[in-house]
XYZ file of C-alpha atoms in Angstrom:
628
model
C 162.063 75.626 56.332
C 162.867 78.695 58.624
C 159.561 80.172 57.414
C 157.234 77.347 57.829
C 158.229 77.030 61.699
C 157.629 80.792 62.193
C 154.197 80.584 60.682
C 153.658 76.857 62.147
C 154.471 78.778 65.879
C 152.318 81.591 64.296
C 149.644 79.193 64.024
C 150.128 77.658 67.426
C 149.997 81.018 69.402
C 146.514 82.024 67.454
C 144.817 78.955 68.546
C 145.949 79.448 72.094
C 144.534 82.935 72.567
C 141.519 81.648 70.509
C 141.072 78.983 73.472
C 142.064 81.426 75.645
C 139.304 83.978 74.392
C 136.726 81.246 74.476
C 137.777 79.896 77.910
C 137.175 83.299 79.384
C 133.704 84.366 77.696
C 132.283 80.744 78.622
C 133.400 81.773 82.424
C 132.324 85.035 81.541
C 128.974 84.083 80.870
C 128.594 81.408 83.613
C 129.117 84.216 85.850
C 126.681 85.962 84.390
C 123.808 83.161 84.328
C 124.766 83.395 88.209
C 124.010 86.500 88.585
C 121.930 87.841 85.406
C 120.650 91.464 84.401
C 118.114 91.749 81.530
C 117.731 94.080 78.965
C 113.792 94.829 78.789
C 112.595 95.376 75.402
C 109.165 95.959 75.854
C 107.191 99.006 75.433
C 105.879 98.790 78.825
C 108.606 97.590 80.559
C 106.840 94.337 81.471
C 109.763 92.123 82.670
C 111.417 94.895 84.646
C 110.455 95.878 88.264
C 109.329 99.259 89.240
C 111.165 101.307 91.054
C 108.429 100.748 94.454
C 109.681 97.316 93.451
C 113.461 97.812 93.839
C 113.347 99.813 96.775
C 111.428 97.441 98.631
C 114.239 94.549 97.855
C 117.398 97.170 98.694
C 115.640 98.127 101.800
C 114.959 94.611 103.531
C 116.695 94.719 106.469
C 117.156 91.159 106.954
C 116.766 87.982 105.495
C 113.710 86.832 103.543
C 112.815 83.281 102.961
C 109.970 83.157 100.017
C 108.573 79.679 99.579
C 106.337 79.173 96.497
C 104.577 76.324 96.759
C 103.579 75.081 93.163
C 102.113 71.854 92.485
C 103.696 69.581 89.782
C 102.940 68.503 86.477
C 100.733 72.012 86.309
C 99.126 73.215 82.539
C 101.650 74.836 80.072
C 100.303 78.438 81.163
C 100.973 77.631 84.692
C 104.092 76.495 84.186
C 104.862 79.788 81.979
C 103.732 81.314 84.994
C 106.227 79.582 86.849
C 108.949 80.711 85.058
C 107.800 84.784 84.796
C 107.742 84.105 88.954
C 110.776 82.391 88.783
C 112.105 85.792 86.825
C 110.655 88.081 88.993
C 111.896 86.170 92.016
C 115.531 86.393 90.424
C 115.455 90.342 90.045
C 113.979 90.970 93.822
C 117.027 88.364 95.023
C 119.689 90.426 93.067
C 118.376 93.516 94.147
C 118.395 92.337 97.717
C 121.585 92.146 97.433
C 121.056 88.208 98.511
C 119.186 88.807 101.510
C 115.761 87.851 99.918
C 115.836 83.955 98.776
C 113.456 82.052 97.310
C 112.454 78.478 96.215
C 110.135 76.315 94.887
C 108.240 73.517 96.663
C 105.605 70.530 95.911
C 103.362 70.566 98.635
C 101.939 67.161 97.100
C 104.982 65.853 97.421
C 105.576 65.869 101.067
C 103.015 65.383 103.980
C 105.488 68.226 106.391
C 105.102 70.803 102.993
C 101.602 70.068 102.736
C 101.323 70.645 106.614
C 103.715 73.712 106.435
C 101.742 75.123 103.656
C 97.968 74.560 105.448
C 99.294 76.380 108.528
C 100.537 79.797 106.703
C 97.398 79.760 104.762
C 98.369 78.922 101.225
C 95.082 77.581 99.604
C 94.520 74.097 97.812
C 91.425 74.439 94.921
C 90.307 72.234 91.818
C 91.754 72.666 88.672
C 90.212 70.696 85.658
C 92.602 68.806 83.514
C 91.772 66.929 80.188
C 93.934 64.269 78.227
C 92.699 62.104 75.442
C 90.955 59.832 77.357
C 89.462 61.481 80.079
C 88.425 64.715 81.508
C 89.582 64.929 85.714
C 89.853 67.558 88.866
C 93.148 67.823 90.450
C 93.716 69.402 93.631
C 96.372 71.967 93.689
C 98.560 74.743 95.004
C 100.358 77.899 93.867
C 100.389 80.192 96.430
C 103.420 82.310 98.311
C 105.024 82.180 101.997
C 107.262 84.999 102.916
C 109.166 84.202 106.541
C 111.453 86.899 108.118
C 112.955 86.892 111.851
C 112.285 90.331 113.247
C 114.898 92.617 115.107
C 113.356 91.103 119.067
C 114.050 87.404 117.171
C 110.027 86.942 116.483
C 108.941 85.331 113.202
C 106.946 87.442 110.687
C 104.792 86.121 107.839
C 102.680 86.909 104.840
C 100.809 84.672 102.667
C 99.540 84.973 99.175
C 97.250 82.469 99.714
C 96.961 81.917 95.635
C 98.619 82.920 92.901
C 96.464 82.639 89.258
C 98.183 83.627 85.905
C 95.844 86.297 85.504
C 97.051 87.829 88.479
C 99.978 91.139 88.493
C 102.861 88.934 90.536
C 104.694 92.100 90.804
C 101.889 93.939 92.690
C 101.225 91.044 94.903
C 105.160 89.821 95.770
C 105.914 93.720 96.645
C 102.867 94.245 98.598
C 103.586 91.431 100.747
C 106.966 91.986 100.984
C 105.738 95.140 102.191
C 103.896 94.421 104.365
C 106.394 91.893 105.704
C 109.130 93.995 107.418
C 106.689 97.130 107.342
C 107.128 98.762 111.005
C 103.553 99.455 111.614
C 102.140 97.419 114.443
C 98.625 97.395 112.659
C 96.977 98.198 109.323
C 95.791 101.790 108.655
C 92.295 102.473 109.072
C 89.750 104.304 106.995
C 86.641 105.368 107.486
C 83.200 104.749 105.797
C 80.121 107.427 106.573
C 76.672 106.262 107.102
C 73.728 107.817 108.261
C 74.007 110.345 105.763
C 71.641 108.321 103.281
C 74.547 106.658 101.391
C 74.084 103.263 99.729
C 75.346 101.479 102.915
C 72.483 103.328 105.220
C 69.585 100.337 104.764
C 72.360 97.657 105.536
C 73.090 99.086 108.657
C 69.913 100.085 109.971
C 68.402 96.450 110.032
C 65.605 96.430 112.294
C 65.892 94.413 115.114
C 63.864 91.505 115.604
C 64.550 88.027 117.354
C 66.418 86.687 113.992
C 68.495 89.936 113.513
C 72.182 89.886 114.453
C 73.304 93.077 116.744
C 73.683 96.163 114.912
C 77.649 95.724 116.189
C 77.377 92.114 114.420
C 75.664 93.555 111.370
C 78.787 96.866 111.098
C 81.262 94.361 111.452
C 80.064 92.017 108.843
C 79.942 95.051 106.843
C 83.442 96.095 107.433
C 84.896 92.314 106.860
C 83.121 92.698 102.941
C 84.497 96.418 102.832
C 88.353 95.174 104.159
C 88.142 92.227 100.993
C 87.190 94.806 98.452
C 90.341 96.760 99.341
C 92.405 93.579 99.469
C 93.067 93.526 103.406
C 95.130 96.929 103.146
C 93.421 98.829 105.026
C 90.963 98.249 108.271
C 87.563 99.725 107.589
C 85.469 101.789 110.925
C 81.972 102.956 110.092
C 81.982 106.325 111.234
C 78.275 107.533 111.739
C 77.609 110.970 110.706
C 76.306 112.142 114.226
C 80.128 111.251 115.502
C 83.201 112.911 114.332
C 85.504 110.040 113.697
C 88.211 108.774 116.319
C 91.960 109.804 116.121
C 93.221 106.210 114.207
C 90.941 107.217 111.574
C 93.580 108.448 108.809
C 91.418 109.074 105.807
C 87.205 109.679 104.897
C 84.946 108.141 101.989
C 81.933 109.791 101.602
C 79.810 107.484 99.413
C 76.683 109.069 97.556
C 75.324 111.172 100.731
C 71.598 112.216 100.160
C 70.297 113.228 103.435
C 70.581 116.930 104.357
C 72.945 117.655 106.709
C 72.746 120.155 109.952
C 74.397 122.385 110.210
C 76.663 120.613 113.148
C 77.206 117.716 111.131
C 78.601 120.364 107.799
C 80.501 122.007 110.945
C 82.249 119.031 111.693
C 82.941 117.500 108.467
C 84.583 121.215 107.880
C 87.028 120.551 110.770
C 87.729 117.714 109.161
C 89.305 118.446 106.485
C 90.605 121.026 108.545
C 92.225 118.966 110.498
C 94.505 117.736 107.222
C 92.805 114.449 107.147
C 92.051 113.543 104.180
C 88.432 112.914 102.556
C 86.996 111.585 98.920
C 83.534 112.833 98.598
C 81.470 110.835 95.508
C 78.354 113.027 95.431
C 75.821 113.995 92.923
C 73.410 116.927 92.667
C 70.419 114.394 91.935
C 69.401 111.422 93.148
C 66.733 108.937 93.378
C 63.553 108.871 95.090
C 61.371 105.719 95.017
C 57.617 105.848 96.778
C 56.001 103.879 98.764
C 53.382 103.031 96.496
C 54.348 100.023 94.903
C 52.384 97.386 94.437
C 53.180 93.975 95.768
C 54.824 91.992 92.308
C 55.913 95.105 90.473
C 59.098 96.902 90.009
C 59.923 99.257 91.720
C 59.715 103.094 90.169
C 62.122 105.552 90.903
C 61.961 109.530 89.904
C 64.693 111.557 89.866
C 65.233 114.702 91.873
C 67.299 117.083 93.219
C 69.818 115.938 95.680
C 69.708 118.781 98.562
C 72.258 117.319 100.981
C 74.380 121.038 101.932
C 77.316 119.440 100.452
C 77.476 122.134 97.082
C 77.372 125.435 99.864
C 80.223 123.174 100.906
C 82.388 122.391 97.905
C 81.654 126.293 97.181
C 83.463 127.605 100.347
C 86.607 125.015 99.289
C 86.235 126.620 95.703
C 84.565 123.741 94.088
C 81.424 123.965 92.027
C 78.805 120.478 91.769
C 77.423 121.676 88.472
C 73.218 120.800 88.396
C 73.732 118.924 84.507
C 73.783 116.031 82.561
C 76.700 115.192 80.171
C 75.878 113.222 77.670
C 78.298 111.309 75.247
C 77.529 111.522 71.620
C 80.090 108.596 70.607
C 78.390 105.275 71.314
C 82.054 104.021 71.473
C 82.349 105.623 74.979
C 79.166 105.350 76.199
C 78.139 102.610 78.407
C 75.213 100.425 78.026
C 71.850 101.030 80.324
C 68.999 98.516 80.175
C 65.591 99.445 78.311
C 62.375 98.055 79.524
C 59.717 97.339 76.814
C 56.464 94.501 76.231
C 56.690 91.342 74.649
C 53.947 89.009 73.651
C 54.428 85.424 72.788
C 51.436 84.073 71.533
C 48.822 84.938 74.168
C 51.034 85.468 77.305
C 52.495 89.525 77.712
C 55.543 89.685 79.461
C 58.117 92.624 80.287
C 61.642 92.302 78.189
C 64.909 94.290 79.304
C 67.350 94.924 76.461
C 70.572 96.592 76.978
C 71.482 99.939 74.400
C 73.933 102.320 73.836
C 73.235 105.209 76.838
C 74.599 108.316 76.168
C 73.847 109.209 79.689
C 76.525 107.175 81.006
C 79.862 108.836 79.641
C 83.358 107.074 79.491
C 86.221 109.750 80.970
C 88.594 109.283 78.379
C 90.882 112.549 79.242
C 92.586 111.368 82.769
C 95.191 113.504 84.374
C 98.984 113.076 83.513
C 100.237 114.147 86.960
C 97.706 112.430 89.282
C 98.843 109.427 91.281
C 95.513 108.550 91.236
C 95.313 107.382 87.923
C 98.518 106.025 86.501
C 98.665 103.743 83.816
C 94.590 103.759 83.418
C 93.346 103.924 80.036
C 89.922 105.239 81.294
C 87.795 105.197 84.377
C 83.880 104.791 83.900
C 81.048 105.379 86.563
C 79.109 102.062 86.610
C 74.992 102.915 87.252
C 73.915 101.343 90.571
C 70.399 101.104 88.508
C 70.761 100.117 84.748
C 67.022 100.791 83.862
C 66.740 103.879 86.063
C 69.518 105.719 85.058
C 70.942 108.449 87.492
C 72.665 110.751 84.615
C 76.576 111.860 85.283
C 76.981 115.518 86.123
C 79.971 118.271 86.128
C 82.090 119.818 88.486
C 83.633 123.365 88.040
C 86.149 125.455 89.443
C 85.868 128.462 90.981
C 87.690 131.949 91.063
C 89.328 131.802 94.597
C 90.493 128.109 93.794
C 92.125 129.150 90.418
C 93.943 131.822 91.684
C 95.350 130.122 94.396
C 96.333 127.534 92.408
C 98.458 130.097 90.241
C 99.560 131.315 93.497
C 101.102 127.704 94.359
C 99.081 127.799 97.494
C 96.969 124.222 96.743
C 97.977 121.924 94.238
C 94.668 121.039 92.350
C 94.793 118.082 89.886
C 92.186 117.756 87.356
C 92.002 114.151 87.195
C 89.225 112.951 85.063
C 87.330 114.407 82.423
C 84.888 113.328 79.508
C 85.539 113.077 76.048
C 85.588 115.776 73.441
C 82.415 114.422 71.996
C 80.056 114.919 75.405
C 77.743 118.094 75.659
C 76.206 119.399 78.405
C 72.612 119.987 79.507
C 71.920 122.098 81.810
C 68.844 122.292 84.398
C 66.449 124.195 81.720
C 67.617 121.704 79.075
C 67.158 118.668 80.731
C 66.502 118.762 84.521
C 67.151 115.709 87.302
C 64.396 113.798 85.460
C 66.183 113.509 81.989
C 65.377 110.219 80.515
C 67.251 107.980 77.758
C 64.596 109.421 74.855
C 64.783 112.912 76.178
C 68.814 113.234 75.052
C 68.543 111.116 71.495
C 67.090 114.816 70.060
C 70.309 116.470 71.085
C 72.954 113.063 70.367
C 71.660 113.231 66.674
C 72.020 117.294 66.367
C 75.753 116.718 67.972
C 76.047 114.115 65.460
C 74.687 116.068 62.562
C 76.643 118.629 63.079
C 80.207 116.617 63.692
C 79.473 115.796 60.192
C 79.204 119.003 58.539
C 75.552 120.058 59.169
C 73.977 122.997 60.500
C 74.484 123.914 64.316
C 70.432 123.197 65.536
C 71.332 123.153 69.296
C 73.988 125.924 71.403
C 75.024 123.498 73.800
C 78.543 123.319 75.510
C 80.915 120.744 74.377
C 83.222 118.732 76.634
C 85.838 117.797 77.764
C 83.740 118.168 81.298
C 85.666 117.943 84.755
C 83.843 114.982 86.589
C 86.916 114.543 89.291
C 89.562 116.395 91.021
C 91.750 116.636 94.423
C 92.854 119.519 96.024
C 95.697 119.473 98.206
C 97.203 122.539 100.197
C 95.611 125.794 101.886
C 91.935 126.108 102.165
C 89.616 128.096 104.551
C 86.775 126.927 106.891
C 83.463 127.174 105.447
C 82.920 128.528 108.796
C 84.836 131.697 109.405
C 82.821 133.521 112.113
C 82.544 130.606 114.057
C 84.458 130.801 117.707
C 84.048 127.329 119.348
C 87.078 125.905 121.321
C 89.753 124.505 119.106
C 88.090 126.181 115.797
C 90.635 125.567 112.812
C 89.769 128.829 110.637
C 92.086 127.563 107.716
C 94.692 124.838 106.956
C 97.596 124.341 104.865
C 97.060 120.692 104.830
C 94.049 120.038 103.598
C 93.088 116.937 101.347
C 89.673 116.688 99.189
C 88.867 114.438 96.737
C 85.657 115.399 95.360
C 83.395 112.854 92.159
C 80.703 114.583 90.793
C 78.687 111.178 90.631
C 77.382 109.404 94.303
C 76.092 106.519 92.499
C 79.119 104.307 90.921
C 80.518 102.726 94.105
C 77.110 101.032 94.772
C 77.941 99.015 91.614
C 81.263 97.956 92.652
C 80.576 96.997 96.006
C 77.996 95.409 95.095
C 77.904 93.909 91.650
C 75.720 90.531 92.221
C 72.792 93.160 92.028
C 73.804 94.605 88.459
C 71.561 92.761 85.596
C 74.814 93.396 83.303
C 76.277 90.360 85.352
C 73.244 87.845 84.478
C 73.753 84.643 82.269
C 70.782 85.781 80.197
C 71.584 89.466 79.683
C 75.536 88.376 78.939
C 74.195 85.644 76.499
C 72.726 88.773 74.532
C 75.602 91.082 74.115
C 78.061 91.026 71.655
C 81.606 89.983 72.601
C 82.638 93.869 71.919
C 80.180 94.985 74.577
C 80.455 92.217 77.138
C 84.545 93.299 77.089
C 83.552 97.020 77.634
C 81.664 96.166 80.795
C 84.212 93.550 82.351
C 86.848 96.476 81.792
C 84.717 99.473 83.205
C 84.370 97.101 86.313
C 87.548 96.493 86.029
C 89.075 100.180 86.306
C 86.407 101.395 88.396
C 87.921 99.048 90.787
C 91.504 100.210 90.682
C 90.305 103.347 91.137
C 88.368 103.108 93.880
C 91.320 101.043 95.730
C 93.626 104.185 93.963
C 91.635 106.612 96.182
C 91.857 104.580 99.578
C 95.318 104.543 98.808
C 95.617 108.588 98.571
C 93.290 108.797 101.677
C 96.376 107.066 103.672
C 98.904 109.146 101.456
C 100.164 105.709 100.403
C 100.381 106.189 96.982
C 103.849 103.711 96.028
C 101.996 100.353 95.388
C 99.286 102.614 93.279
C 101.932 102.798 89.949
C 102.360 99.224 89.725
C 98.560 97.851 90.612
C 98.246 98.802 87.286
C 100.284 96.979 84.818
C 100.143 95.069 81.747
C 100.098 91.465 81.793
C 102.410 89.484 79.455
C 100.451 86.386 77.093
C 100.496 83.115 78.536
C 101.354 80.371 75.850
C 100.517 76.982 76.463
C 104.011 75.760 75.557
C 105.177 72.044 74.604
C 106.522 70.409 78.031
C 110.196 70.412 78.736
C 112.229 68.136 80.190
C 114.706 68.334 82.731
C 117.155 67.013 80.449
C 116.285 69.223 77.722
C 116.386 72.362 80.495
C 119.953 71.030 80.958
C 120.926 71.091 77.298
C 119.525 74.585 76.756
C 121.276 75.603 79.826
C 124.463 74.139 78.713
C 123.833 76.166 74.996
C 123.519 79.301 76.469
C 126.220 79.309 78.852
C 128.980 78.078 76.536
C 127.170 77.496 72.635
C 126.662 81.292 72.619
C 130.292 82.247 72.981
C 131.638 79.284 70.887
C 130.081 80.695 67.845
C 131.515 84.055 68.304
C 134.589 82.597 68.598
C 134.600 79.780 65.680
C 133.267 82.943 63.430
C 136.447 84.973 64.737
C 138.805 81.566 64.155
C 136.791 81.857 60.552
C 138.176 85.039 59.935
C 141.514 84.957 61.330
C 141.910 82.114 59.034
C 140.434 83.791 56.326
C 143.121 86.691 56.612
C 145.877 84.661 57.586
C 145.254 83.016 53.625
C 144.695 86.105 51.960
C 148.028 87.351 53.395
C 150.108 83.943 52.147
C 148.346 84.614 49.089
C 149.571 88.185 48.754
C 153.135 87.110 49.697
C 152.774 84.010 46.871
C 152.529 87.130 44.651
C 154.764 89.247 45.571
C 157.344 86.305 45.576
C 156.590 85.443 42.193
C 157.074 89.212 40.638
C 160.369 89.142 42.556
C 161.590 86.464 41.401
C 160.550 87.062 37.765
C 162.308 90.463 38.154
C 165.705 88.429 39.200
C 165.292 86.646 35.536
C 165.251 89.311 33.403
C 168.000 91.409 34.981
């Protein structure tokens, strides 16, 4: 009797600290739900924020108020988007350290949200739905508002106007928070050059006439198109080449130059740079011509030539070689696709036909710099032709002596940051010349092919990888050392070049309506593979170019994350609040209540096989008793 109240007190005390153990994990884990950290499991880190991420939310220095307004009763994917936001939103409040808070609101629901949201800018637009019955347009919202009270009392805003599942929240949400508290009284300005015969030249020099807007009218428009392309970072001066630029003028593009410059203007663009302010050069050592001959109704014919602008004696001085070649890829995989004009007759009617190929011409760089800020998490970069049917080939850039060995001096940091494939060649001027057409290189691409498979070496051409970008940071010299004008910089520690041995590819970005690639009838034609290829080269080429306008500023902490993978939407089954409750209610305390019950299990489970042990024992002892 003695024994069964010890184990029945036994019993008793087990079940309390089981209740006890249970009690605390389900607090344990409430608190936890309150406050959550997440354990990323995914290769590219997806679902946790960058470190430009988590400094921004440590570093608020007061209070954030982020209202997302998000229409109800949105599509599964937008409501998956709601709750990656809804994540994201979570990590930058923790990190905060709970000065950043957030919440979601129905602008339909409330004529003062609906009114709160039109005056900070968030943006309504159509979104098809379709049931069973019927196919309708809703209007809606999902766009963010980001308040914060300055240190004079003043109210600060930014707006993401709208906020897509195809977007990178994390990009966007740091930006603006950015942005937000950032102590700059305006946004940093970067300069453009015209009047050196780039691709913006015959925009700005409209000629006047009654209809024309003024040439101030026409720079501005210009700039307003410029400023969107770079996502309103960064305000955009056209500086013309017979002007140095003014003093708020951080950072220099010089886009596809092919005028020849005097030698004051290569004077001044050398006190530039040293000066320390930065400049990206895209130049190429051909370009374009097209005569005046045309007739009236025909296309227009272009011939390719030599591109004499001064800016290779230059790049020479600075230790940087604009090679006079074509590479050409011999891997159709990483070649981009040009457009070839033939005849086509349908019945009695002749008519001209474009059909996009394979253009080994227009190389892929494959091999991108490890080190470069310029480039992180890029797959590739390619140089989109400004002319698909008249083809301005990709050239080389090399480096020379002086740059190499100060370089292994550690006097200028010099980052090779793209490069071609293994499987381009280079032509140079006595194989191919400026005028190298798309038949003129198939010779060679089936002799590099030939002999990738085993075959006899016909041609004695180099073979890549081929520098086609780099950036130089550090000490260089003037190009101009005997010259003694007031304030002459002879040499710099400071200097910044970015140098693209191709002038051509921003055309294309900047302005893609004109690229034939982009027609309904041309898309209709290419294979899904192909028409994926393009949309991605566009798509990188644009990074990249918003990359370098970031280095130009020497803002480079936004550039790591404008890059990142984007998780799969599912279009999930709708959930209900009371289902969100029950799930809620599961993880909090179901979680821990298994771990427990299985630890009751095999407490129990122990506690038996010890009675049964002792049953045994018993049993031999008494036996034993018997037979003595």
């Amino acid at each position: 009797m003695q024994l069964t109240k010890r184990k029945l007190g036994s019993g008793a005390l087990s079940l309390t600290l089981v209740a006890i153990i249970i009690a605390i994990l389900v607090v344990a884990n409430f608190l936890a739900n309150r406050a959550p950290a997440r354990i990323d499991l995914t290769s590219d880190n997806r679902y946790t924020l960058a470190p430009v991420s988590v400094e921004t939310a440590q570093n608020l220095p007061g209070d954030v108020q982020v209202d997302i307004y998000f229409s109800s009763d949105l599509p599964g994917f937008f409501e998956q988007m709601k709750r990656d936001i809804t994540d994201l939103m979570t990590e930058y409040q923790t990190y905060s350290d709970g000065r950043l808070s957030f919440r979601f609101i129905d602008p339909q629901a409330d004529e003062a949200d609906a009114a709160r949201a039109e005056h900070y800018g968030v943006e309504e637009y159509p979104l098809p739905s379709q049931n069973e019955n019927e196919v309708s347009v809703r209007i809606v919202s999902t766009g963010i508002v980001m308040t914060y009270d300055d240190p004079s009392g003043a109210e600060r805003s930014q707006t993401i106007a709208t906020i897509t599942p195809a977007d990178n929240h994390e990009f966007l949400i740091t930006r603006a928070l950015r942005e937000l508290v950032s102590e700059r009284e305006s946004k940093p300005v970067i300069g453009i050059l015209v009047g050196d015969g780039g691709f913006l030249d015959p925009f700005v020099n409209v000629p006047p006439g009654p209809q024309t807007p003024s040439p101030e009218d026409v720079e501005q428009d210009i700039a307003t198109q410029l400023e969107a392309f770079f996502e309103d970072q960064y305000e955009i001066d056209l500086v013309h080449i017979t002007d140095p630029p003014p003093e708020e003028v951080e950072g220099l593009f010089i886009l596809g130059p092919t005028e020849e410059l005097s030698d004051e203007m290569k004077y001044w663009l050398d006190q530039l740079i040293m000066s320390g302010r930065p400049v990206a050069l895209m130049v190429s050592p051909y370009r374009m011509d097209y005569p005046q001959f045309d007739q009236p109704g025909m296309p227009a014919i272009s011939f390719p030539t030599e591109n004499e602008t001064g800016w290779s004696e230059l790049l020479e001085a600075y230790g940087i070689g604009l090679n006079q070649d074509t590479v050409v890829e011999a891997n159709d995989l990483i070649a981009q696709v040009s457009m070839m004009r033939h005849q086509v007759r349908v019945g009695d009617r002749t008519g001209i036909s474009l059909t996009p190929v394979s253009d080994p011409r227009l190389p892929v760089m494959t091999n991108l710099s490890d080190t470069s800020l310029l480039v992180p998490n890029l797959p590739l970069v390619a140089f989109l032709p400004s002319d698909r049917e008249q083809v301005l080939s990709q050239s080389s850039l090399r480096l020379l002596p002086d740059l190499l060995e100060a370089r292994s001096e550690g006097r200028v940091a010099v980052d090779e940051v793209l490069l071609t494939s293994e499987s381009s060649y280079r032509l140079g001027p006595d194989d191919a010349g400026p005028s190298v057409g798309l038949e003129s290189v198939q010779p060679y691409v089936e002799a590099f092919r030939a002999q990738e498979e085993g075959g006899e070496a016909s041609i004695n051409l180099e073979q890549g990888p081929f520098l086609t970008a780099v950036s130089v940071v550090g000490e260089l010299e003037s190009a101009f050392p005997d010259r003694s004008d007031e304030g002459h910089v002879a040499e710099t520690s400071e200097a910044r070049l970015f140098v693209v041995a191709n002038g051509d590819w921003v055309k294309n970005l900047l302005q893609p309506q004109d690229d034939p690639m982009l027609s309904a009838r041309v898309m209709r034609m290419l294979p899904r593979s192909v028409l994926v290829d393009v949309n991605r080269y566009r798509e990188t080429g644009q990074y990249f170019l918003r990359n370098i306008a970031d280095w130009l500023v020497q803002d480079l902490d936004l550039v790591s994350i404008r890059v990142r993978q984007e998780p799969v939407f599912i279009d999930s089954t709708e959930v209900t609040e009371a289902d969100r409750t029950f799930y809620k209610t599961l993880n909090i305390a179901g979680i821990p209540i298994v771990f427990c019950m299985l630890g009751l299990a095999g407490f129990l489970f122990r506690q038996a096989r010890r009675a049964g042990i002792e049953r045994r024992f018993a049993t031999k002892a008494s036996g034993g008793r018997r037979e003595s």
